[in-house]
PDB file of C-alpha atoms and ligand atoms in Angstrom:
ATOM      1  CA  MET A   1      15.523   5.334 -32.741  1.00 62.00           C
ATOM      2  CA  SER A   2      13.829   8.475 -30.913  1.00 72.00           C
ATOM      3  CA  PRO A   3      10.539   8.949 -31.924  1.00 85.00           C
ATOM      4  CA  LEU A   4      11.121  12.708 -31.840  1.00 91.00           C
ATOM      5  CA  PRO A   5      11.423  15.639 -32.736  1.00 95.00           C
ATOM      6  CA  VAL A   6       7.998  16.210 -33.461  1.00 96.00           C
ATOM      7  CA  ASP A   7       6.702  19.165 -35.382  1.00 97.00           C
ATOM      8  CA  LEU A   8       4.119  20.561 -33.137  1.00 97.00           C
ATOM      9  CA  GLY A   9       2.750  23.586 -36.084  1.00 97.00           C
ATOM     10  CA  SER A  10       2.998  26.935 -35.159  1.00 94.00           C
ATOM     11  CA  GLY A  11       6.181  27.148 -35.445  1.00 97.00           C
ATOM     12  CA  VAL A  12       6.898  24.968 -32.414  1.00 98.00           C
ATOM     13  CA  VAL A  13       8.999  21.472 -32.494  1.00 98.00           C
ATOM     14  CA  LEU A  14       8.914  19.181 -29.513  1.00 97.00           C
ATOM     15  CA  ARG A  15      12.292  17.573 -29.229  1.00 96.00           C
ATOM     16  CA  ARG A  16      14.751  15.293 -27.494  1.00 95.00           C
ATOM     17  CA  TYR A  17      16.650  17.976 -24.755  1.00 96.00           C
ATOM     18  CA  GLU A  18      20.309  18.385 -25.341  1.00 95.00           C
ATOM     19  CA  MET A  19      23.119  19.455 -22.895  1.00 96.00           C
ATOM     20  CA  PRO A  20      23.278  23.173 -24.629  1.00 97.00           C
ATOM     21  CA  ASP A  21      19.776  23.500 -23.184  1.00 97.00           C
ATOM     22  CA  LEU A  22      20.584  23.943 -20.171  1.00 97.00           C
ATOM     23  CA  GLU A  23      21.229  27.926 -19.541  1.00 98.00           C
ATOM     24  CA  ALA A  24      17.733  27.897 -21.548  1.00 98.00           C
ATOM     25  CA  LEU A  25      16.268  25.333 -19.041  1.00 97.00           C
ATOM     26  CA  TRP A  26      17.620  26.891 -15.804  1.00 98.00           C
ATOM     27  CA  HIS A  27      16.392  30.674 -16.985  1.00 98.00           C
ATOM     28  CA  ALA A  28      12.540  29.392 -17.708  1.00 98.00           C
ATOM     29  CA  ILE A  29      12.782  27.312 -14.197  1.00 97.00           C
ATOM     30  CA  GLU A  30      14.189  30.498 -12.629  1.00 97.00           C
ATOM     31  CA  GLU A  31      11.801  33.051 -14.172  1.00 98.00           C
ATOM     32  CA  GLU A  32       8.677  30.486 -13.660  1.00 98.00           C
ATOM     33  CA  ARG A  33      10.087  29.370 -10.258  1.00 97.00           C
ATOM     34  CA  GLU A  34       6.832  30.724  -8.030  1.00 97.00           C
ATOM     35  CA  ARG A  35       4.057  30.198 -10.443  1.00 98.00           C
ATOM     36  CA  ILE A  36       5.070  26.431 -11.207  1.00 98.00           C
ATOM     37  CA  ALA A  37       6.114  25.407  -7.740  1.00 98.00           C
ATOM     38  CA  VAL A  38       2.891  25.636  -6.634  1.00 98.00           C
ATOM     39  CA  TRP A  39       1.900  22.487  -8.748  1.00 98.00           C
ATOM     40  CA  MET A  40       5.087  20.461  -9.481  1.00 97.00           C
ATOM     41  CA  PRO A  41       7.329  19.023  -6.943  1.00 95.00           C
ATOM     42  CA  PHE A  42      10.430  18.640  -8.940  1.00 95.00           C
ATOM     43  CA  VAL A  43      11.168  22.293  -8.680  1.00 95.00           C
ATOM     44  CA  GLU A  44      11.842  22.335  -4.749  1.00 94.00           C
ATOM     45  CA  GLY A  45      14.433  19.626  -5.623  1.00 95.00           C
ATOM     46  CA  VAL A  46      15.988  22.053  -8.491  1.00 96.00           C
ATOM     47  CA  ARG A  47      17.783  24.984  -6.139  1.00 96.00           C
ATOM     48  CA  THR A  48      21.133  25.600  -8.392  1.00 97.00           C
ATOM     49  CA  ILE A  49      22.019  25.350 -11.728  1.00 98.00           C
ATOM     50  CA  GLU A  50      24.243  22.150 -11.415  1.00 98.00           C
ATOM     51  CA  ASP A  51      20.845  20.376  -9.832  1.00 97.00           C
ATOM     52  CA  GLU A  52      19.271  20.711 -13.001  1.00 97.00           C
ATOM     53  CA  ARG A  53      22.667  19.783 -14.936  1.00 97.00           C
ATOM     54  CA  THR A  54      22.231  16.674 -13.002  1.00 96.00           C
ATOM     55  CA  TRP A  55      18.786  16.064 -14.404  1.00 95.00           C
ATOM     56  CA  LEU A  56      19.628  16.666 -17.779  1.00 95.00           C
ATOM     57  CA  GLU A  57      22.310  14.501 -17.736  1.00 95.00           C
ATOM     58  CA  THR A  58      20.368  11.687 -17.061  1.00 93.00           C
ATOM     59  CA  VAL A  59      17.658  12.698 -19.073  1.00 93.00           C
ATOM     60  CA  VAL A  60      20.079  13.045 -22.362  1.00 93.00           C
ATOM     61  CA  ALA A  61      21.549   9.605 -21.224  1.00 92.00           C
ATOM     62  CA  ASP A  62      18.335   7.599 -21.893  1.00 84.00           C
ATOM     63  CA  GLU A  63      19.029   7.137 -25.935  1.00 74.00           C
ATOM     64  CA  ALA A  64      15.764   5.496 -26.383  1.00 71.00           C
ATOM     65  CA  GLY A  65      14.561   9.352 -25.941  1.00 66.00           C
ATOM     66  CA  THR A  66      10.461   8.359 -24.995  1.00 71.00           C
ATOM     67  CA  GLY A  67      10.332  10.296 -22.156  1.00 79.00           C
ATOM     68  CA  GLY A  68       9.463  13.380 -23.390  1.00 84.00           C
ATOM     69  CA  GLY A  69      11.023  16.727 -24.354  1.00 94.00           C
ATOM     70  CA  GLY A  70      11.067  20.300 -24.564  1.00 97.00           C
ATOM     71  CA  LEU A  71       8.922  22.446 -26.420  1.00 98.00           C
ATOM     72  CA  TRP A  72      10.798  24.599 -28.709  1.00 98.00           C
ATOM     73  CA  SER A  73      10.131  27.705 -31.000  1.00 98.00           C
ATOM     74  CA  GLY A  74      13.748  28.117 -32.820  1.00 96.00           C
ATOM     75  CA  SER A  75      16.226  28.982 -29.407  1.00 95.00           C
ATOM     76  CA  GLU A  76      13.508  29.845 -27.326  1.00 97.00           C
ATOM     77  CA  PHE A  77      12.311  27.090 -24.964  1.00 98.00           C
ATOM     78  CA  LEU A  78       8.679  27.251 -24.164  1.00 98.00           C
ATOM     79  CA  GLY A  79       8.002  24.170 -21.508  1.00 98.00           C
ATOM     80  CA  GLY A  80       8.235  20.919 -21.398  1.00 97.00           C
ATOM     81  CA  VAL A  81       6.384  17.421 -21.707  1.00 97.00           C
ATOM     82  CA  GLY A  82       7.467  13.907 -20.126  1.00 95.00           C
ATOM     83  CA  LEU A  83       5.877  10.486 -19.994  1.00 95.00           C
ATOM     84  CA  MET A  84       6.807   8.464 -17.027  1.00 94.00           C
ATOM     85  CA  LEU A  85       6.263   4.742 -17.521  1.00 94.00           C
ATOM     86  CA  GLY A  86       5.359   2.279 -14.704  1.00 95.00           C
ATOM     87  CA  PRO A  87       5.890  -1.147 -14.274  1.00 95.00           C
ATOM     88  CA  PHE A  88       5.488  -4.225 -16.906  1.00 96.00           C
ATOM     89  CA  GLY A  89       5.514  -1.462 -20.001  1.00 95.00           C
ATOM     90  CA  ILE A  90       1.434  -1.554 -19.044  1.00 97.00           C
ATOM     91  CA  ALA A  91       0.884   2.458 -18.340  1.00 97.00           C
ATOM     92  CA  GLY A  92       2.236   5.512 -18.600  1.00 97.00           C
ATOM     93  CA  GLU A  93       1.936   9.658 -16.812  1.00 97.00           C
ATOM     94  CA  ILE A  94       2.266  12.607 -18.743  1.00 97.00           C
ATOM     95  CA  GLY A  95       3.567  15.457 -16.934  1.00 97.00           C
ATOM     96  CA  TYR A  96       3.456  18.936 -18.253  1.00 98.00           C
ATOM     97  CA  TRP A  97       4.313  22.715 -17.862  1.00 98.00           C
ATOM     98  CA  ILE A  98       4.716  25.697 -20.299  1.00 98.00           C
ATOM     99  CA  ARG A  99       6.095  29.376 -19.417  1.00 98.00           C
ATOM    100  CA  ALA A 100       3.522  32.036 -18.374  1.00 98.00           C
ATOM    101  CA  LYS A 101       3.830  34.232 -21.806  1.00 98.00           C
ATOM    102  CA  HIS A 102       2.903  31.339 -23.857  1.00 98.00           C
ATOM    103  CA  GLU A 103       0.093  29.589 -21.925  1.00 98.00           C
ATOM    104  CA  GLY A 104      -3.286  29.520 -23.772  1.00 98.00           C
ATOM    105  CA  ARG A 105      -2.210  28.657 -27.280  1.00 97.00           C
ATOM    106  CA  GLY A 106      -2.863  24.861 -27.209  1.00 98.00           C
ATOM    107  CA  HIS A 107       0.667  24.039 -27.428  1.00 98.00           C
ATOM    108  CA  ILE A 108       0.748  21.831 -24.531  1.00 98.00           C
ATOM    109  CA  THR A 109      -2.350  19.873 -25.774  1.00 98.00           C
ATOM    110  CA  ARG A 110      -0.506  19.320 -29.145  1.00 98.00           C
ATOM    111  CA  ALA A 111       2.035  18.093 -27.073  1.00 97.00           C
ATOM    112  CA  CYS A 112       0.325  15.836 -25.319  1.00 98.00           C
ATOM    113  CA  ARG A 113      -1.231  14.005 -28.682  1.00 97.00           C
ATOM    114  CA  ALA A 114       2.175  13.745 -29.682  1.00 96.00           C
ATOM    115  CA  MET A 115       3.318  11.900 -26.660  1.00 96.00           C
ATOM    116  CA  ILE A 116       0.299  10.056 -26.447  1.00 97.00           C
ATOM    117  CA  ASP A 117       0.382   8.620 -29.980  1.00 96.00           C
ATOM    118  CA  ILE A 118       4.223   7.634 -29.312  1.00 95.00           C
ATOM    119  CA  GLY A 119       2.772   6.062 -25.790  1.00 96.00           C
ATOM    120  CA  PHE A 120       0.624   3.690 -27.894  1.00 97.00           C
ATOM    121  CA  GLU A 121       1.839   3.180 -31.485  1.00 96.00           C
ATOM    122  CA  GLU A 122       5.723   3.260 -30.531  1.00 93.00           C
ATOM    123  CA  LEU A 123       5.505   1.717 -26.830  1.00 94.00           C
ATOM    124  CA  GLY A 124       2.704  -0.636 -27.343  1.00 96.00           C
ATOM    125  CA  LEU A 125       1.009   0.766 -23.957  1.00 97.00           C
ATOM    126  CA  HIS A 126      -2.334  -0.080 -22.677  1.00 98.00           C
ATOM    127  CA  ARG A 127      -2.752   2.971 -20.320  1.00 98.00           C
ATOM    128  CA  ILE A 128      -1.973   6.540 -20.558  1.00 98.00           C
ATOM    129  CA  GLU A 129      -2.847   9.055 -17.252  1.00 98.00           C
ATOM    130  CA  ILE A 130      -2.819  12.445 -16.405  1.00 98.00           C
ATOM    131  CA  ARG A 131      -2.838  13.469 -12.683  1.00 98.00           C
ATOM    132  CA  ALA A 132      -4.042  16.877 -12.170  1.00 98.00           C
ATOM    133  CA  GLY A 133      -4.369  19.310  -8.781  1.00 98.00           C
ATOM    134  CA  VAL A 134      -8.060  19.398  -8.184  1.00 98.00           C
ATOM    135  CA  ASP A 135      -8.006  22.654  -8.247  1.00 98.00           C
ATOM    136  CA  ASN A 136      -5.212  23.134 -10.991  1.00 98.00           C
ATOM    137  CA  ALA A 137      -8.022  24.054 -13.582  1.00 98.00           C
ATOM    138  CA  ARG A 138      -5.870  24.842 -16.482  1.00 98.00           C
ATOM    139  CA  SER A 139      -3.810  21.191 -16.016  1.00 98.00           C
ATOM    140  CA  ARG A 140      -7.371  19.145 -15.701  1.00 98.00           C
ATOM    141  CA  ALA A 141      -8.873  20.988 -19.361  1.00 98.00           C
ATOM    142  CA  VAL A 142      -5.912  19.317 -20.930  1.00 98.00           C
ATOM    143  CA  PRO A 143      -6.863  15.687 -20.392  1.00 98.00           C
ATOM    144  CA  GLU A 144     -10.602  17.030 -19.879  1.00 98.00           C
ATOM    145  CA  ARG A 145     -10.373  18.339 -24.077  1.00 98.00           C
ATOM    146  CA  LEU A 146      -7.921  15.157 -24.911  1.00 98.00           C
ATOM    147  CA  GLY A 147     -10.877  12.802 -24.183  1.00 98.00           C
ATOM    148  CA  PHE A 148      -9.376  11.284 -20.790  1.00 98.00           C
ATOM    149  CA  THR A 149     -11.980   9.765 -18.690  1.00 98.00           C
ATOM    150  CA  TYR A 150     -11.932  11.235 -14.909  1.00 98.00           C
ATOM    151  CA  GLU A 151     -11.458   8.251 -12.296  1.00 98.00           C
ATOM    152  CA  GLY A 152     -11.635   9.975  -9.082  1.00 98.00           C
ATOM    153  CA  ILE A 153      -9.499  11.798  -6.287  1.00 98.00           C
ATOM    154  CA  GLU A 154      -6.024  10.619  -5.279  1.00 98.00           C
ATOM    155  CA  ARG A 155      -5.867  11.794  -1.717  1.00 98.00           C
ATOM    156  CA  GLU A 156      -2.671  14.100  -1.198  1.00 98.00           C
ATOM    157  CA  GLY A 157      -0.988  12.475  -3.700  1.00 98.00           C
ATOM    158  CA  SER A 158       1.321  15.508  -4.846  1.00 98.00           C
ATOM    159  CA  ARG A 159       2.867  18.195  -3.351  1.00 97.00           C
ATOM    160  CA  GLY A 160       3.761  21.647  -3.696  1.00 97.00           C
ATOM    161  CA  SER A 161       4.724  25.136  -2.762  1.00 97.00           C
ATOM    162  CA  ARG A 162       1.777  25.219  -0.527  1.00 97.00           C
ATOM    163  CA  GLY A 163       1.640  21.295   0.843  1.00 98.00           C
ATOM    164  CA  PHE A 164       0.522  18.334  -0.040  1.00 98.00           C
ATOM    165  CA  TYR A 165      -2.814  18.286  -2.400  1.00 98.00           C
ATOM    166  CA  ASP A 166      -5.448  16.153  -4.106  1.00 98.00           C
ATOM    167  CA  LEU A 167      -4.997  14.948  -7.653  1.00 98.00           C
ATOM    168  CA  ALA A 168      -7.430  14.094 -10.308  1.00 99.00           C
ATOM    169  CA  VAL A 169      -6.785  11.198 -11.967  1.00 99.00           C
ATOM    170  CA  TYR A 170      -7.722  10.852 -15.751  1.00 99.00           C
ATOM    171  CA  SER A 171      -6.971   8.185 -17.991  1.00 98.00           C
ATOM    172  CA  LEU A 172      -6.859   6.804 -21.366  1.00 98.00           C
ATOM    173  CA  LEU A 173      -6.795   3.258 -22.908  1.00 98.00           C
ATOM    174  CA  ASP A 174      -5.089   2.605 -26.215  1.00 98.00           C
ATOM    175  CA  ARG A 175      -8.742   1.032 -27.987  1.00 98.00           C
ATOM    176  CA  GLU A 176     -10.385   4.398 -26.995  1.00 98.00           C
ATOM    177  CA  TRP A 177      -7.244   6.746 -28.590  1.00 97.00           C
ATOM    178  CA  ARG A 178      -7.509   4.544 -32.003  1.00 92.00           C
ATOM    179  CA  SER A 179     -11.147   5.065 -31.871  1.00 88.00           C
TER     180      SER A 179
HETATM  181  C1  COA B   1      -1.248  23.279 -17.278  1.00 89.58           C
HETATM  182  C2  COA B   1      -0.567  24.248 -18.256  1.00 89.58           C
HETATM  183  C3  COA B   1       0.557  23.310 -18.949  1.00 89.58           C
HETATM  184  C4  COA B   1      -1.273  24.315 -19.344  1.00 89.58           C
HETATM  185  O1  COA B   1      -1.228  25.117 -20.431  1.00 89.58           O
HETATM  186  P1  COA B   1      -2.338  25.911 -21.258  1.00 89.58           P
HETATM  187  O2  COA B   1      -1.479  26.638 -22.142  1.00 89.58           O
HETATM  188  O3  COA B   1      -3.415  26.028 -20.853  1.00 89.58           O
HETATM  189  O4  COA B   1      -2.288  24.442 -22.106  1.00 89.58           O
HETATM  190  P2  COA B   1      -2.886  24.246 -23.763  1.00 89.58           P
HETATM  191  O5  COA B   1      -1.715  24.270 -24.408  1.00 89.58           O
HETATM  192  O6  COA B   1      -3.333  22.696 -23.505  1.00 89.58           O
HETATM  193  O7  COA B   1      -3.711  25.271 -24.156  1.00 89.58           O
HETATM  194  C5  COA B   1      -5.203  25.688 -23.918  1.00 89.58           C
HETATM  195  C6  COA B   1      -5.778  26.543 -24.249  1.00 89.58           C
HETATM  196  O8  COA B   1      -5.258  27.027 -25.908  1.00 89.58           O
HETATM  197  C7  COA B   1      -6.317  27.228 -26.453  1.00 89.58           C
HETATM  198  N1  COA B   1      -6.293  26.562 -27.766  1.00 89.58           N
HETATM  199  C8  COA B   1      -6.051  27.409 -28.952  1.00 89.58           C
HETATM  200  N2  COA B   1      -5.841  26.735 -29.385  1.00 89.58           N
HETATM  201  C9  COA B   1      -5.595  25.785 -29.223  1.00 89.58           C
HETATM  202  C10 COA B   1      -5.891  24.315 -30.054  1.00 89.58           C
HETATM  203  N3  COA B   1      -5.339  24.007 -31.013  1.00 89.58           N
HETATM  204  N4  COA B   1      -5.591  23.404 -29.329  1.00 89.58           N
HETATM  205  C11 COA B   1      -6.139  23.161 -27.918  1.00 89.58           C
HETATM  206  N5  COA B   1      -6.615  24.180 -27.346  1.00 89.58           N
HETATM  207  C12 COA B   1      -5.806  25.286 -28.001  1.00 89.58           C
HETATM  208  C13 COA B   1      -7.479  26.650 -25.468  1.00 89.58           C
HETATM  209  O9  COA B   1      -8.525  27.402 -25.983  1.00 89.58           O
HETATM  210  C14 COA B   1      -6.897  26.981 -23.857  1.00 89.58           C
HETATM  211  O10 COA B   1      -7.069  28.537 -23.565  1.00 89.58           O
HETATM  212  P3  COA B   1      -8.287  28.878 -22.609  1.00 89.58           P
HETATM  213  O11 COA B   1      -7.966  27.759 -21.288  1.00 89.58           O
HETATM  214  O12 COA B   1      -7.817  30.125 -22.567  1.00 89.58           O
HETATM  215  O13 COA B   1      -9.681  28.769 -23.422  1.00 89.58           O
HETATM  216  C15 COA B   1      -0.095  25.511 -17.822  1.00 89.58           C
HETATM  217  O14 COA B   1      -1.210  26.193 -17.202  1.00 89.58           O
HETATM  218  C16 COA B   1       0.997  25.637 -16.759  1.00 89.58           C
HETATM  219  O15 COA B   1       2.029  25.413 -17.012  1.00 89.58           O
HETATM  220  N6  COA B   1       0.913  25.559 -14.966  1.00 89.58           N
HETATM  221  C17 COA B   1       1.678  25.996 -14.319  1.00 89.58           C
HETATM  222  C18 COA B   1       2.302  24.376 -14.426  1.00 89.58           C
HETATM  223  C19 COA B   1       1.252  23.041 -14.093  1.00 89.58           C
HETATM  224  O16 COA B   1       0.262  23.471 -13.328  1.00 89.58           O
HETATM  225  N7  COA B   1       1.461  22.007 -14.730  1.00 89.58           N
HETATM  226  C20 COA B   1       0.691  20.593 -14.387  1.00 89.58           C
HETATM  227  C21 COA B   1       0.929  19.958 -13.282  1.00 89.58           C
HETATM  228  S1  COA B   1       0.101  18.804 -13.243  1.00 89.58           S
END
């Protein structure tokens, strides 16, 4: 059974995506395109609502539903948090974005906490990673706030609208989270 939905407080719920979310997701991506494309490589591949539909169909078909979901306040889409699993069930990587008007309220930090609980408790992961652009201060603040350990720089490990950029790599181990 899917561990979602999770109530994040402040009227915000983290829940699995459903096909009827397509319009809201597409609208949010269109509105935020320029801002998030700087850091998020997926944006370049989402040119039309049909591209987004293809992605959504894949996510909805994943019945385990452990890969994350959307943050919603009623029918309003605020942003998304994903947990991508690596091989052999050892590690997972969290990624996130939120619409500008909902930034700075702790929603993403709370959603990450929920995904970390799921990763360690439900999925039995040993390690959770967060990679953020070295110059992406708001993104780096999330793992730092959550007690992740900074490991170093992954050179040009991601690509945004301004080209390849270096990533700051953070990790958290299951025993560290439980303590
Ligand atoms: C990266 C990003 C998701 C961070 O969003 P965010 O809103 O800053 O993150 P949080 O939801 O954790 O909010 C933290 C802020 O809420 C405040 N806050 C309020 N209540 C809080 C709470 N209960 N817990 C934590 N923070 C809280 C914090 O003080 C902080 O504000 P500050 O930076 O002004 O001090 C966002 O900037 C974004 O979408 N950027 C564009 C896309 C992107 O870069 N994605 C990441 C790619 S790696």
